[in-house]
XYZ file of N, CA, C and O in Angstrom:
420
model
N 27.714 91.771 47.859
C 29.126 91.736 47.590
C 29.596 93.098 47.086
O 30.244 93.189 46.086
N 29.243 94.163 47.797
C 29.638 95.503 47.374
C 30.392 96.249 48.458
O 30.298 97.458 48.562
N 31.134 95.559 49.271
C 31.954 96.197 50.295
C 33.232 96.675 49.619
O 34.087 95.876 49.247
N 33.367 97.994 49.448
C 34.516 98.537 48.724
C 35.842 98.320 49.442
O 36.897 98.540 48.862
N 35.817 97.889 50.705
C 37.070 97.620 51.403
C 37.647 96.258 51.016
O 38.784 95.953 51.324
N 36.863 95.437 50.326
C 37.323 94.132 49.859
C 37.798 94.282 48.423
O 37.101 94.854 47.589
N 38.984 93.740 48.126
C 39.479 93.861 46.750
C 38.669 92.947 45.828
O 38.009 91.997 46.266
N 38.709 93.267 44.539
C 37.883 92.573 43.547
C 38.150 91.075 43.519
O 37.219 90.274 43.435
N 39.394 90.684 43.605
C 39.730 89.261 43.544
C 39.100 88.493 44.708
O 38.533 87.421 44.521
N 39.167 89.059 45.900
C 38.586 88.389 47.060
C 37.061 88.354 46.972
O 36.432 87.341 47.269
N 36.450 89.453 46.553
C 35.000 89.499 46.423
C 34.515 88.458 45.424
O 33.540 87.743 45.677
N 35.209 88.357 44.306
C 34.840 87.368 43.302
C 35.055 85.946 43.813
O 34.282 85.045 43.513
N 36.103 85.732 44.598
C 36.365 84.405 45.154
C 35.261 83.988 46.117
O 34.828 82.824 46.116
N 34.806 84.918 46.958
C 33.691 84.615 47.868
C 32.454 84.181 47.076
O 31.805 83.183 47.386
N 32.117 84.978 46.068
C 30.928 84.680 45.267
C 31.085 83.353 44.532
O 30.155 82.540 44.488
N 32.250 83.119 43.972
C 32.487 81.888 43.224
C 32.377 80.655 44.123
O 31.778 79.644 43.735
N 32.938 80.730 45.323
C 32.854 79.598 46.259
C 31.398 79.308 46.610
O 30.972 78.148 46.626
N 30.639 80.351 46.888
C 29.212 80.168 47.190
C 28.487 79.555 45.995
O 27.690 78.623 46.149
N 28.756 80.067 44.803
C 28.058 79.579 43.614
C 28.371 78.114 43.330
O 27.486 77.354 42.909
N 29.625 77.703 43.560
C 29.969 76.287 43.368
C 29.227 75.421 44.377
O 28.700 74.360 44.032
N 29.204 75.875 45.641
C 28.465 75.120 46.658
C 26.990 75.024 46.268
O 26.393 73.957 46.328
N 26.405 76.155 45.881
C 24.991 76.191 45.531
C 24.693 75.266 44.362
O 23.689 74.542 44.365
N 25.556 75.277 43.356
C 25.361 74.397 42.202
C 25.346 72.934 42.606
O 24.504 72.156 42.151
N 26.268 72.555 43.481
C 26.301 71.177 43.961
C 25.064 70.824 44.765
O 24.490 69.742 44.619
N 24.656 71.740 45.622
C 23.470 71.515 46.449
C 22.228 71.345 45.583
O 21.445 70.406 45.770
N 22.049 72.240 44.632
C 20.846 72.207 43.796
C 20.855 71.040 42.809
O 19.794 70.628 42.332
N 22.029 70.497 42.520
C 22.098 69.404 41.545
C 21.414 68.133 42.038
O 21.087 67.264 41.233
N 21.146 68.041 43.333
C 20.468 66.851 43.844
C 18.996 66.810 43.441
O 18.388 65.742 43.427
N 18.418 67.962 43.120
C 17.013 68.027 42.681
C 16.829 69.261 41.804
O 16.157 70.210 42.182
N 17.416 69.277 40.609
C 17.419 70.497 39.794
C 16.044 70.994 39.345
O 15.896 72.171 39.054
N 15.052 70.130 39.315
C 13.711 70.589 38.942
C 13.036 71.305 40.104
O 12.114 72.089 39.898
N 13.511 71.042 41.318
C 12.892 71.618 42.509
C 13.741 72.711 43.149
O 13.214 73.675 43.685
N 15.060 72.570 43.090
C 15.971 73.532 43.718
C 16.559 74.439 42.644
O 17.373 74.009 41.832
N 16.138 75.679 42.629
C 16.543 76.638 41.602
C 17.443 77.680 42.252
O 16.969 78.590 42.933
N 18.737 77.566 42.039
C 19.699 78.442 42.705
C 19.842 79.799 42.044
O 19.764 79.937 40.824
N 20.059 80.816 42.881
C 20.360 82.181 42.417
C 21.804 82.493 42.772
O 22.157 82.564 43.945
N 22.624 82.670 41.775
C 24.047 82.917 41.981
C 24.296 84.328 42.506
O 23.581 85.269 42.155
N 25.316 84.459 43.330
C 25.800 85.776 43.738
C 26.823 86.234 42.714
O 27.687 85.455 42.321
N 26.738 87.472 42.305
C 27.696 88.029 41.358
C 28.355 89.247 41.996
O 27.671 90.173 42.434
N 29.676 89.223 42.053
C 30.428 90.376 42.547
C 30.562 91.390 41.428
O 30.939 91.045 40.311
N 30.280 92.650 41.734
C 30.389 93.708 40.719
C 31.679 94.502 40.859
O 31.850 95.539 40.238
N 32.611 94.032 41.649
C 33.854 94.771 41.886
C 34.741 94.880 40.638
O 35.551 95.793 40.544
N 34.621 93.936 39.719
C 35.451 93.931 38.514
C 34.537 93.835 37.291
O 34.155 92.746 36.885
N 34.175 94.996 36.706
C 33.237 94.984 35.576
C 33.694 94.109 34.409
O 32.875 93.536 33.698
N 34.996 94.001 34.216
C 35.521 93.192 33.109
C 35.229 91.704 33.314
O 35.219 90.943 32.359
N 34.993 91.301 34.559
C 34.778 89.884 34.867
C 33.308 89.508 35.008
O 32.992 88.336 35.166
N 32.411 90.477 34.932
C 30.996 90.207 35.173
C 30.426 89.120 34.253
O 29.769 88.189 34.727
N 30.655 89.227 32.975
C 30.075 88.270 32.031
C 30.670 86.882 32.250
O 29.941 85.883 32.286
N 31.973 86.807 32.434
C 32.605 85.513 32.682
C 32.100 84.862 33.955
O 31.859 83.649 34.000
N 31.929 85.672 35.010
C 31.396 85.145 36.259
C 29.959 84.663 36.086
O 29.572 83.628 36.629
N 29.173 85.404 35.323
C 27.802 84.992 35.042
C 27.787 83.682 34.267
O 27.044 82.755 34.606
N 28.589 83.587 33.234
C 28.627 82.371 32.414
C 29.046 81.164 33.257
O 28.489 80.077 33.098
N 30.003 81.354 34.160
C 30.420 80.252 35.029
C 29.281 79.837 35.948
O 29.039 78.652 36.163
N 28.568 80.816 36.488
C 27.440 80.517 37.377
C 26.349 79.746 36.625
O 25.783 78.786 37.154
N 26.065 80.147 35.396
C 25.068 79.441 34.586
C 25.550 78.005 34.328
O 24.783 77.046 34.456
N 26.814 77.866 33.999
C 27.391 76.528 33.773
C 27.252 75.660 35.019
O 27.011 74.457 34.927
N 27.386 76.276 36.189
C 27.279 75.554 37.461
C 25.830 75.313 37.880
O 25.579 74.752 38.946
N 24.871 75.770 37.076
C 23.467 75.469 37.330
C 22.609 76.617 37.824
O 21.432 76.422 38.108
N 23.157 77.821 37.926
C 22.359 78.965 38.403
C 21.186 79.214 37.472
O 21.320 79.147 36.248
N 20.050 79.532 38.064
C 18.844 79.823 37.289
C 18.499 81.300 37.309
O 17.573 81.748 36.645
N 19.227 82.064 38.127
C 19.064 83.513 38.211
C 20.282 84.059 38.949
O 21.143 83.286 39.378
N 20.351 85.372 39.076
C 21.453 85.989 39.821
C 20.902 86.976 40.843
O 19.789 87.478 40.707
N 21.707 87.228 41.856
C 21.381 88.190 42.894
C 22.513 89.210 42.936
O 23.688 88.846 42.944
N 22.143 90.474 42.933
C 23.121 91.566 42.998
C 22.777 92.500 44.142
O 21.604 92.720 44.428
N 23.785 93.066 44.761
C 23.553 94.122 45.738
C 23.215 95.399 44.964
O 23.815 95.685 43.938
N 22.253 96.192 45.435
C 21.840 97.381 44.703
C 22.728 98.606 44.926
O 22.673 99.554 44.159
N 23.547 98.595 45.966
C 24.362 99.773 46.257
C 25.566 99.837 45.317
O 25.976 98.840 44.742
N 26.142 101.031 45.142
C 27.285 101.172 44.241
C 28.460 100.283 44.661
O 28.702 100.057 45.843
N 29.190 99.795 43.668
C 30.412 99.024 43.883
C 31.537 99.754 43.174
O 31.435 100.023 41.975
N 32.563 100.084 43.919
C 33.704 100.811 43.355
C 33.237 102.075 42.626
O 33.759 102.444 41.583
N 32.194 102.693 43.160
C 31.673 103.941 42.599
C 30.754 103.767 41.407
O 30.288 104.746 40.826
N 30.456 102.526 41.028
C 29.603 102.268 39.866
C 28.248 101.738 40.321
O 28.171 100.833 41.141
N 27.191 102.254 39.735
C 25.847 101.771 40.009
C 25.496 100.649 39.040
O 26.244 100.353 38.102
N 24.333 100.051 39.240
C 23.891 98.965 38.357
C 23.703 99.418 36.909
O 23.771 98.614 35.991
N 23.465 100.712 36.727
C 23.242 101.217 35.369
C 24.522 101.743 34.715
O 24.459 102.302 33.628
N 25.658 101.525 35.330
C 26.925 102.017 34.760
C 27.163 101.393 33.387
O 26.863 100.215 33.164
N 27.697 102.173 32.452
C 27.971 101.633 31.113
C 28.852 100.378 31.135
O 28.706 99.512 30.280
N 29.718 100.264 32.130
C 30.599 99.097 32.226
C 29.818 97.800 32.448
O 30.348 96.710 32.228
N 28.555 97.907 32.855
C 27.732 96.717 33.125
C 26.855 96.311 31.943
O 26.130 95.317 32.030
N 26.905 97.044 30.851
C 26.000 96.799 29.722
C 26.117 95.378 29.178
O 25.095 94.728 28.893
N 27.326 94.872 29.020
C 27.484 93.516 28.486
C 26.936 92.473 29.460
O 26.407 91.445 29.041
N 27.061 92.748 30.758
C 26.502 91.840 31.759
C 24.989 91.745 31.606
O 24.419 90.657 31.595
N 24.328 92.898 31.485
C 22.866 92.897 31.339
C 22.447 92.182 30.060
O 21.440 91.474 30.039
N 23.220 92.353 29.004
C 22.911 91.650 27.750
C 23.046 90.141 27.939
O 22.224 89.367 27.422
N 24.061 89.711 28.686
C 24.238 88.283 28.948
C 23.095 87.748 29.802
O 22.607 86.632 29.581
N 22.643 88.526 30.785
C 21.492 88.119 31.597
C 20.265 87.932 30.720
O 19.533 86.945 30.843
N 20.039 88.880 29.834
C 18.874 88.811 28.949
C 18.957 87.588 28.043
O 17.945 86.959 27.736
N 20.171 87.246 27.647
C 20.371 86.061 26.815
C 19.934 84.787 27.550
O 19.360 83.883 26.943
N 20.189 84.727 28.850
C 19.896 83.518 29.626
C 18.490 83.474 30.215
O 17.929 82.403 30.375
N 17.931 84.628 30.575
C 16.680 84.640 31.330
C 15.786 85.797 30.911
O 16.248 86.862 30.518
N 14.496 85.614 31.135
C 13.544 86.708 30.952
C 13.625 87.682 32.117
O 13.529 88.883 31.946
N 13.769 87.169 33.332
C 13.894 88.000 34.529
C 15.305 87.898 35.040
O 15.667 86.898 35.649
N 16.154 88.896 34.771
C 17.585 88.710 34.969
C 18.087 88.629 36.400
O 19.056 87.959 36.650
N 17.486 89.324 37.349
C 18.131 89.323 38.659
C 17.190 89.726 39.772
O 16.109 90.236 39.532
N 17.662 89.497 40.966
C 16.990 90.009 42.152
C 17.943 90.956 42.848
O 19.153 90.749 42.824
N 17.422 91.990 43.432
C 18.257 92.934 44.164
C 18.108 92.626 45.641
O 16.995 92.534 46.154
N 19.212 92.475 46.312
C 19.204 92.014 47.686
C 19.714 93.099 48.617
O 20.814 93.597 48.443
N 18.898 93.471 49.588
C 19.347 94.350 50.661
C 19.466 95.804 50.274
O 19.171 96.210 49.163
N 19.890 96.561 51.251
C 20.139 97.976 51.055
C 21.511 98.300 51.614
O 22.081 97.532 52.382
N 22.022 99.408 51.249
C 23.305 99.858 51.770
C 23.107 100.292 53.210
O 22.332 101.198 53.480
N 23.775 99.635 54.173
C 23.564 100.004 55.574
C 24.013 101.434 55.895
O 23.641 102.000 56.905
N 24.795 102.017 54.997
C 25.251 103.396 55.216
C 24.236 104.415 54.700
O 24.370 105.608 54.930
N 23.208 103.954 53.967
C 22.223 104.864 53.383
C 21.503 105.655 54.487
O 21.188 105.123 55.548
N 21.263 106.877 54.241
C 20.521 107.709 55.171
C 21.361 108.333 56.272
O 20.859 109.010 57.143
N 22.651 108.084 56.225
C 23.522 108.680 57.243
C 23.919 110.068 56.870
O 24.028 110.466 55.795
């Protein structure tokens, strides 16, 4: 969810819709189906709230794209509270999914 041509509200809506679906799907067998929520990084101010909602919906981990979003990398200071919230919920906070298809050009 790091396509900079998509505005933050739409990116977050895509992730939220997926996370709600995933929560419902995994709720049929929560001991066996462990969902990983998608988190949009387009709006740093919303990261913690989006994470908390995903946890409330049953997420057991999160997945983030590793490429920069809106010019910010995963280590950007704006993400510090998000990482702290991940640490609060889990020992292993996230999985990194994919690569930037523009890399190496």
